[in-house]
Amino acid sequence: DAGVIQSPRHEVTEMGQEVTLRCKPISGHNSLFWYRQTMMRGLELLIYFNNNVPIDDSGMPEDRFSAKMPNASFSTLKIQPSEPRDSAVYFCASSFKGTFDEQYFGPGTRLTVT
Amino acid sequence: GDSVTQMEGPVTLSEEAFLTINCTYTATGYPSLFWYVQYPGEGLQLLLKATKADDKGSNKGFEATYRKETTSFHLEKGSVQVSDSAVYFCALSGTGRRALTFGSGTRLQVQP
C-alpha cells in the first residue's frame, strides 16, 4: 500500500516567491496534519483537518501561510510570499479515526528559501 | 497546555548496550502516549503506543510503560543495534484533541 505522498521532496526558492507543497494522504484516512520541523523549534503542528475541514490552525505562523483540503485525497500548504525563516522540513501526516491517533507521516519536503 | 519533555541528546552507546530514553509529560485528563522514530532523511514512524495507565507498548525489542503516577513514558531496549541509530520522539495525544504534541527528540547513535 502507498503511504503518505508528498511533493516536491526538495524545493529551493528565492525570498518573495510563492511556494506550494502537496500531500496525498493514505486512502481511507480522514484526518490530515501539516507539521514543520526545524533545528531551533523541533516539530510543530501547523494545521490539521478532519473530514476535509480545518479543525485547528492555531499553529499557522502568519497570514503568509494557508492550507486547503479540497477533497479527501489531496491537500496543499502554500506560503506567499516566502521568507528565509520559512526554511524547514514540512511533513504531512494522516490518520484514521478510531486508531488512537496513529499518524502516518510522509517523507517530508525540504524547503530552502534564499 | 500539554507538553512533553525528553532527555537531551545525543545518546551514544555501543552495540548490545542497554538503552533508556526518558520522557515525561504534562497533560490534563488521560492522554494517549507514543514513541515515534525518525531515520535519516525519512519521516516519522510510529514505534509503539500506550493508551491508558500501566499499559506497556512494545515493538522491535523496544518497550515503554505508561506511568500516570510519575507522568512518564520512558523508552527502553535491552540490546541496541547499529540500525537503531535514529532520532526518537515522545508524543502525546491529549483528551479531546486529536493532534499530537511532540517532545524535542533524542538522537541515538549506536557504535559497532
mmCIF file of C-alpha atoms in Angstrom, chain A residues 9 30-31 33 35 37 43 45 48 50 56 91 95-103 105-107, chain B residues 32 34 36 38 41-46 49 51 89 93 96-104 107:
data_model
loop_
_atom_site.group_PDB
_atom_site.id
_atom_site.type_symbol
_atom_site.label_atom_id
_atom_site.label_comp_id
_atom_site.label_asym_id
_atom_site.label_seq_id
_atom_site.Cartn_x
_atom_site.Cartn_y
_atom_site.Cartn_z
ATOM 1 C CA ARG A 9 10.758 16.326 -1.922
ATOM 2 C CA ASN A 30 -9.968 11.077 7.397
ATOM 3 C CA SER A 31 -7.547 13.289 9.336
ATOM 4 C CA PHE A 33 -1.888 17.113 9.573
ATOM 5 C CA TYR A 35 3.948 19.850 10.580
ATOM 6 C CA GLN A 37 10.463 20.679 11.614
ATOM 7 C CA LEU A 43 8.415 19.548 15.297
ATOM 8 C CA LEU A 45 1.881 21.328 14.241
ATOM 9 C CA TYR A 48 -4.975 19.774 10.888
ATOM 10 C CA ASN A 50 -10.818 16.280 9.893
ATOM 11 C CA ASP A 56 -7.111 23.739 14.387
ATOM 12 C CA PHE A 91 5.738 16.950 6.930
ATOM 13 C CA SER A 95 -4.635 9.108 10.487
ATOM 14 C CA PHE A 96 -7.857 7.132 10.697
ATOM 15 C CA LYS A 97 -10.351 7.958 13.397
ATOM 16 C CA GLY A 98 -10.509 5.216 15.966
ATOM 17 C CA THR A 99 -6.858 4.245 15.929
ATOM 18 C CA PHE A 100 -5.871 6.452 18.869
ATOM 19 C CA ASP A 101 -4.144 8.912 16.658
ATOM 20 C CA GLU A 102 -1.582 6.684 14.984
ATOM 21 C CA GLN A 103 -0.323 9.199 12.492
ATOM 22 C CA PHE A 105 3.996 10.554 8.101
ATOM 23 C CA GLY A 106 5.118 11.329 4.591
ATOM 24 C CA PRO A 107 8.809 11.655 3.713
ATOM 25 C CA SER B 32 -2.507 8.543 24.835
ATOM 26 C CA PHE B 34 3.510 7.409 21.721
ATOM 27 C CA TYR B 36 7.959 7.780 17.085
ATOM 28 C CA GLN B 38 12.850 9.148 12.533
ATOM 29 C CA GLY B 41 16.145 11.544 5.568
ATOM 30 C CA GLU B 42 12.793 9.990 6.363
ATOM 31 C CA GLY B 43 9.504 10.916 8.002
ATOM 32 C CA LEU B 44 8.482 9.791 11.457
ATOM 33 C CA GLN B 45 7.274 6.248 12.035
ATOM 34 C CA LEU B 46 5.164 5.061 14.943
ATOM 35 C CA LYS B 49 1.963 3.397 21.908
ATOM 36 C CA THR B 51 -3.480 4.408 25.710
ATOM 37 C CA PHE B 89 10.306 11.405 19.654
ATOM 38 C CA SER B 93 -2.488 12.998 22.215
ATOM 39 C CA GLY B 96 -10.402 15.703 23.075
ATOM 40 C CA ARG B 97 -7.581 16.909 20.852
ATOM 41 C CA ARG B 98 -6.504 14.622 18.063
ATOM 42 C CA ALA B 99 -3.274 16.347 17.168
ATOM 43 C CA LEU B 100 -0.026 15.149 18.703
ATOM 44 C CA THR B 101 2.257 17.174 20.967
ATOM 45 C CA PHE B 102 5.863 16.115 20.417
ATOM 46 C CA GLY B 103 8.948 16.317 22.564
ATOM 47 C CA SER B 104 12.124 17.797 21.154
ATOM 48 C CA ARG B 107 19.248 11.421 18.832
#
